[in-house]
PDB file of N, H, CA, C and O in Angstrom:
ATOM      1  N   UNK A   1     -13.908 -69.390-110.519  1.00  0.00           N
ATOM      2  CA  UNK A   1     -12.906 -68.703-111.193  1.00  0.00           C
ATOM      3  C   UNK A   1     -13.508 -68.295-112.730  1.00  0.00           C
ATOM      4  O   UNK A   1     -14.171 -69.014-113.478  1.00  0.00           O
ATOM      5  N   UNK A   2     -13.085 -66.989-112.933  1.00  0.00           N
ATOM      6  H   UNK A   2     -12.547 -66.405-112.326  1.00  0.00           H
ATOM      7  CA  UNK A   2     -13.432 -66.362-114.436  1.00  0.00           C
ATOM      8  C   UNK A   2     -12.474 -66.883-115.525  1.00  0.00           C
ATOM      9  O   UNK A   2     -11.577 -67.678-115.245  1.00  0.00           O
ATOM     10  N   UNK A   3     -12.668 -66.450-116.696  1.00  0.00           N
ATOM     11  H   UNK A   3     -13.397 -65.804-116.923  1.00  0.00           H
ATOM     12  CA  UNK A   3     -11.523 -66.659-117.738  1.00  0.00           C
ATOM     13  C   UNK A   3     -11.604 -65.443-118.666  1.00  0.00           C
ATOM     14  O   UNK A   3     -12.584 -64.699-118.670  1.00  0.00           O
ATOM     15  N   UNK A   4     -10.606 -65.283-119.401  1.00  0.00           N
ATOM     16  H   UNK A   4      -9.810 -65.888-119.397  1.00  0.00           H
ATOM     17  CA  UNK A   4     -10.357 -64.407-120.122  1.00  0.00           C
ATOM     18  C   UNK A   4     -10.811 -64.721-121.706  1.00  0.00           C
ATOM     19  O   UNK A   4     -10.848 -65.861-122.169  1.00  0.00           O
ATOM     20  N   UNK A   5     -11.092 -63.718-122.323  1.00  0.00           N
ATOM     21  H   UNK A   5     -11.062 -62.792-121.947  1.00  0.00           H
ATOM     22  CA  UNK A   5     -11.476 -63.796-123.812  1.00  0.00           C
ATOM     23  C   UNK A   5     -11.454 -62.671-124.495  1.00  0.00           C
ATOM     24  O   UNK A   5     -11.594 -61.612-123.884  1.00  0.00           O
ATOM     25  N   UNK A   6     -11.283 -62.683-125.815  1.00  0.00           N
ATOM     26  H   UNK A   6     -11.169 -63.543-126.312  1.00  0.00           H
ATOM     27  CA  UNK A   6     -11.465 -61.373-126.541  1.00  0.00           C
ATOM     28  C   UNK A   6     -12.853 -61.163-127.190  1.00  0.00           C
ATOM     29  O   UNK A   6     -13.386 -62.039-127.872  1.00  0.00           O
ATOM     30  N   UNK A   7     -13.383 -60.018-126.955  1.00  0.00           N
ATOM     31  H   UNK A   7     -12.950 -59.307-126.401  1.00  0.00           H
ATOM     32  CA  UNK A   7     -14.612 -59.546-127.494  1.00  0.00           C
ATOM     33  C   UNK A   7     -14.667 -59.146-129.086  1.00  0.00           C
ATOM     34  O   UNK A   7     -13.901 -59.802-129.792  1.00  0.00           O
ATOM     35  N   UNK A   8     -15.285 -58.386-129.590  1.00  0.00           N
ATOM     36  H   UNK A   8     -15.907 -57.853-129.016  1.00  0.00           H
ATOM     37  CA  UNK A   8     -15.433 -58.109-131.053  1.00  0.00           C
ATOM     38  C   UNK A   8     -14.365 -56.754-130.999  1.00  0.00           C
ATOM     39  O   UNK A   8     -13.653 -56.730-132.003  1.00  0.00           O
ATOM     40  N   UNK A   9     -14.179 -55.953-130.319  1.00  0.00           N
ATOM     41  H   UNK A   9     -14.757 -55.973-129.503  1.00  0.00           H
ATOM     42  CA  UNK A   9     -13.204 -54.910-130.652  1.00  0.00           C
ATOM     43  C   UNK A   9     -11.700 -55.379-130.181  1.00  0.00           C
ATOM     44  O   UNK A   9     -10.807 -54.533-130.136  1.00  0.00           O
ATOM     45  N   UNK A  10     -11.429 -56.824-129.812  1.00  0.00           N
ATOM     46  H   UNK A  10     -12.154 -57.512-129.848  1.00  0.00           H
ATOM     47  CA  UNK A  10     -10.221 -57.052-129.672  1.00  0.00           C
ATOM     48  C   UNK A  10      -9.559 -56.838-128.365  1.00  0.00           C
ATOM     49  O   UNK A  10      -8.384 -57.031-128.052  1.00  0.00           O
ATOM     50  N   UNK A  11     -10.708 -56.331-127.561  1.00  0.00           N
ATOM     51  H   UNK A  11     -11.662 -56.174-127.815  1.00  0.00           H
ATOM     52  CA  UNK A  11     -10.372 -56.129-126.069  1.00  0.00           C
ATOM     53  C   UNK A  11     -10.433 -57.197-125.029  1.00  0.00           C
ATOM     54  O   UNK A  11     -11.539 -57.735-125.065  1.00  0.00           O
ATOM     55  N   UNK A  12      -9.667 -57.691-124.135  1.00  0.00           N
ATOM     56  H   UNK A  12      -8.768 -57.254-124.105  1.00  0.00           H
ATOM     57  CA  UNK A  12      -9.862 -58.625-123.223  1.00  0.00           C
ATOM     58  C   UNK A  12     -10.731 -58.223-122.153  1.00  0.00           C
ATOM     59  O   UNK A  12     -10.698 -57.175-121.510  1.00  0.00           O
ATOM     60  N   UNK A  13     -11.725 -59.462-122.023  1.00  0.00           N
ATOM     61  H   UNK A  13     -11.752 -60.314-122.546  1.00  0.00           H
ATOM     62  CA  UNK A  13     -12.894 -59.131-120.913  1.00  0.00           C
ATOM     63  C   UNK A  13     -12.610 -60.160-119.937  1.00  0.00           C
ATOM     64  O   UNK A  13     -12.049 -61.161-120.381  1.00  0.00           O
ATOM     65  N   UNK A  14     -12.881 -60.127-118.688  1.00  0.00           N
ATOM     66  H   UNK A  14     -13.337 -59.314-118.327  1.00  0.00           H
ATOM     67  CA  UNK A  14     -12.855 -61.255-117.832  1.00  0.00           C
ATOM     68  C   UNK A  14     -14.320 -61.510-117.406  1.00  0.00           C
ATOM     69  O   UNK A  14     -14.973 -60.720-116.724  1.00  0.00           O
ATOM     70  N   UNK A  15     -14.770 -62.692-117.878  1.00  0.00           N
ATOM     71  H   UNK A  15     -14.240 -63.334-118.432  1.00  0.00           H
ATOM     72  CA  UNK A  15     -16.005 -63.180-117.834  1.00  0.00           C
ATOM     73  C   UNK A  15     -15.909 -63.998-116.458  1.00  0.00           C
ATOM     74  O   UNK A  15     -14.888 -64.536-116.029  1.00  0.00           O
ATOM     75  N   UNK A  16     -17.076 -63.987-115.895  1.00  0.00           N
ATOM     76  H   UNK A  16     -17.905 -63.549-116.244  1.00  0.00           H
ATOM     77  CA  UNK A  16     -17.303 -64.572-114.495  1.00  0.00           C
ATOM     78  C   UNK A  16     -18.627 -65.150-114.593  1.00  0.00           C
ATOM     79  O   UNK A  16     -19.576 -64.367-114.631  1.00  0.00           O
ATOM     80  N   UNK A  17     -18.877 -66.602-114.647  1.00  0.00           N
ATOM     81  H   UNK A  17     -18.106 -67.239-114.615  1.00  0.00           H
ATOM     82  CA  UNK A  17     -20.147 -67.045-114.722  1.00  0.00           C
ATOM     83  C   UNK A  17     -20.964 -66.578-115.685  1.00  0.00           C
ATOM     84  O   UNK A  17     -22.149 -66.365-115.430  1.00  0.00           O
ATOM     85  N   UNK A  18     -20.517 -66.389-116.737  1.00  0.00           N
ATOM     86  H   UNK A  18     -19.554 -66.562-116.944  1.00  0.00           H
ATOM     87  CA  UNK A  18     -21.269 -65.853-118.100  1.00  0.00           C
ATOM     88  C   UNK A  18     -21.562 -64.337-118.155  1.00  0.00           C
ATOM     89  O   UNK A  18     -22.153 -63.807-119.096  1.00  0.00           O
ATOM     90  N   UNK A  19     -21.088 -63.666-117.039  1.00  0.00           N
ATOM     91  H   UNK A  19     -20.608 -64.096-116.274  1.00  0.00           H
ATOM     92  CA  UNK A  19     -21.026 -62.268-116.926  1.00  0.00           C
ATOM     93  C   UNK A  19     -19.942 -61.618-117.464  1.00  0.00           C
ATOM     94  O   UNK A  19     -18.832 -62.132-117.325  1.00  0.00           O
ATOM     95  N   UNK A  20     -20.092 -60.365-118.176  1.00  0.00           N
ATOM     96  H   UNK A  20     -20.994 -59.948-118.289  1.00  0.00           H
ATOM     97  CA  UNK A  20     -18.667 -59.976-118.800  1.00  0.00           C
ATOM     98  C   UNK A  20     -18.349 -58.700-118.065  1.00  0.00           C
ATOM     99  O   UNK A  20     -18.999 -57.658-118.154  1.00  0.00           O
ATOM    100  N   UNK A  21     -17.372 -58.880-117.396  1.00  0.00           N
ATOM    101  H   UNK A  21     -16.844 -59.726-117.324  1.00  0.00           H
ATOM    102  CA  UNK A  21     -16.900 -57.679-116.529  1.00  0.00           C
ATOM    103  C   UNK A  21     -16.019 -57.016-117.411  1.00  0.00           C
ATOM    104  O   UNK A  21     -15.062 -57.592-117.929  1.00  0.00           O
ATOM    105  N   UNK A  22     -16.328 -55.715-117.624  1.00  0.00           N
ATOM    106  H   UNK A  22     -17.105 -55.247-117.203  1.00  0.00           H
ATOM    107  CA  UNK A  22     -15.665 -55.090-118.973  1.00  0.00           C
ATOM    108  C   UNK A  22     -14.360 -54.482-118.122  1.00  0.00           C
ATOM    109  O   UNK A  22     -14.398 -53.601-117.262  1.00  0.00           O
ATOM    110  N   UNK A  23     -13.287 -55.156-118.577  1.00  0.00           N
ATOM    111  H   UNK A  23     -13.257 -55.871-119.275  1.00  0.00           H
ATOM    112  CA  UNK A  23     -12.040 -54.900-117.851  1.00  0.00           C
ATOM    113  C   UNK A  23     -10.818 -54.796-118.993  1.00  0.00           C
ATOM    114  O   UNK A  23     -10.487 -55.789-119.641  1.00  0.00           O
ATOM    115  N   UNK A  24     -10.253 -53.633-119.151  1.00  0.00           N
ATOM    116  H   UNK A  24     -10.522 -52.827-118.625  1.00  0.00           H
ATOM    117  CA  UNK A  24      -9.161 -53.421-119.951  1.00  0.00           C
ATOM    118  C   UNK A  24      -8.088 -53.993-119.501  1.00  0.00           C
ATOM    119  O   UNK A  24      -7.422 -53.318-118.716  1.00  0.00           O
ATOM    120  N   UNK A  25      -7.589 -55.399-119.850  1.00  0.00           N
ATOM    121  H   UNK A  25      -8.130 -55.948-120.488  1.00  0.00           H
ATOM    122  CA  UNK A  25      -6.359 -55.745-119.283  1.00  0.00           C
ATOM    123  C   UNK A  25      -5.196 -55.586-120.040  1.00  0.00           C
ATOM    124  O   UNK A  25      -4.729 -56.568-120.617  1.00  0.00           O
ATOM    125  N   UNK A  26      -4.623 -54.412-120.127  1.00  0.00           N
ATOM    126  H   UNK A  26      -5.002 -53.614-119.658  1.00  0.00           H
ATOM    127  CA  UNK A  26      -3.308 -54.187-120.930  1.00  0.00           C
ATOM    128  C   UNK A  26      -2.132 -55.057-120.439  1.00  0.00           C
ATOM    129  O   UNK A  26      -1.407 -55.485-121.338  1.00  0.00           O
ATOM    130  N   UNK A  27      -1.846 -55.359-119.301  1.00  0.00           N
ATOM    131  H   UNK A  27      -2.434 -55.012-118.571  1.00  0.00           H
ATOM    132  CA  UNK A  27      -0.974 -56.000-118.804  1.00  0.00           C
ATOM    133  C   UNK A  27      -1.062 -57.605-119.227  1.00  0.00           C
ATOM    134  O   UNK A  27      -0.071 -58.332-119.166  1.00  0.00           O
ATOM    135  N   UNK A  28      -2.208 -58.013-119.610  1.00  0.00           N
ATOM    136  H   UNK A  28      -3.013 -57.422-119.659  1.00  0.00           H
ATOM    137  CA  UNK A  28      -2.320 -59.398-120.048  1.00  0.00           C
ATOM    138  C   UNK A  28      -2.705 -59.598-121.447  1.00  0.00           C
ATOM    139  O   UNK A  28      -3.403 -60.557-121.777  1.00  0.00           O
ATOM    140  N   UNK A  29      -2.245 -58.669-122.335  1.00  0.00           N
ATOM    141  H   UNK A  29      -1.678 -57.890-122.067  1.00  0.00           H
ATOM    142  CA  UNK A  29      -2.457 -58.618-123.868  1.00  0.00           C
ATOM    143  C   UNK A  29      -2.015 -59.786-124.501  1.00  0.00           C
ATOM    144  O   UNK A  29      -2.443 -60.081-125.617  1.00  0.00           O
ATOM    145  N   UNK A  30      -1.069 -60.596-123.808  1.00  0.00           N
ATOM    146  H   UNK A  30      -0.721 -60.356-122.901  1.00  0.00           H
ATOM    147  CA  UNK A  30      -0.618 -61.741-124.442  1.00  0.00           C
ATOM    148  C   UNK A  30      -1.505 -63.064-124.028  1.00  0.00           C
ATOM    149  O   UNK A  30      -1.307 -64.101-124.661  1.00  0.00           O
ATOM    150  N   UNK A  31      -2.314 -63.041-123.152  1.00  0.00           N
ATOM    151  H   UNK A  31      -2.474 -62.199-122.639  1.00  0.00           H
ATOM    152  CA  UNK A  31      -3.257 -64.038-122.939  1.00  0.00           C
ATOM    153  C   UNK A  31      -4.287 -64.492-123.736  1.00  0.00           C
ATOM    154  O   UNK A  31      -5.138 -63.674-124.083  1.00  0.00           O
ATOM    155  N   UNK A  32      -4.390 -65.904-124.173  1.00  0.00           N
ATOM    156  H   UNK A  32      -3.698 -66.568-123.891  1.00  0.00           H
ATOM    157  CA  UNK A  32      -5.700 -65.987-125.014  1.00  0.00           C
ATOM    158  C   UNK A  32      -6.770 -66.741-124.304  1.00  0.00           C
ATOM    159  O   UNK A  32      -7.870 -66.898-124.833  1.00  0.00           O
TER     160      UNK A  32
END
């Protein structure tokens, strides 16, 4: 399973096994 984290731009990205999948998750803006 992947996990969510914030990048430098303050956008949420889904990282899976160290790979950053550039997904703009507007619906999940409150997830840290």
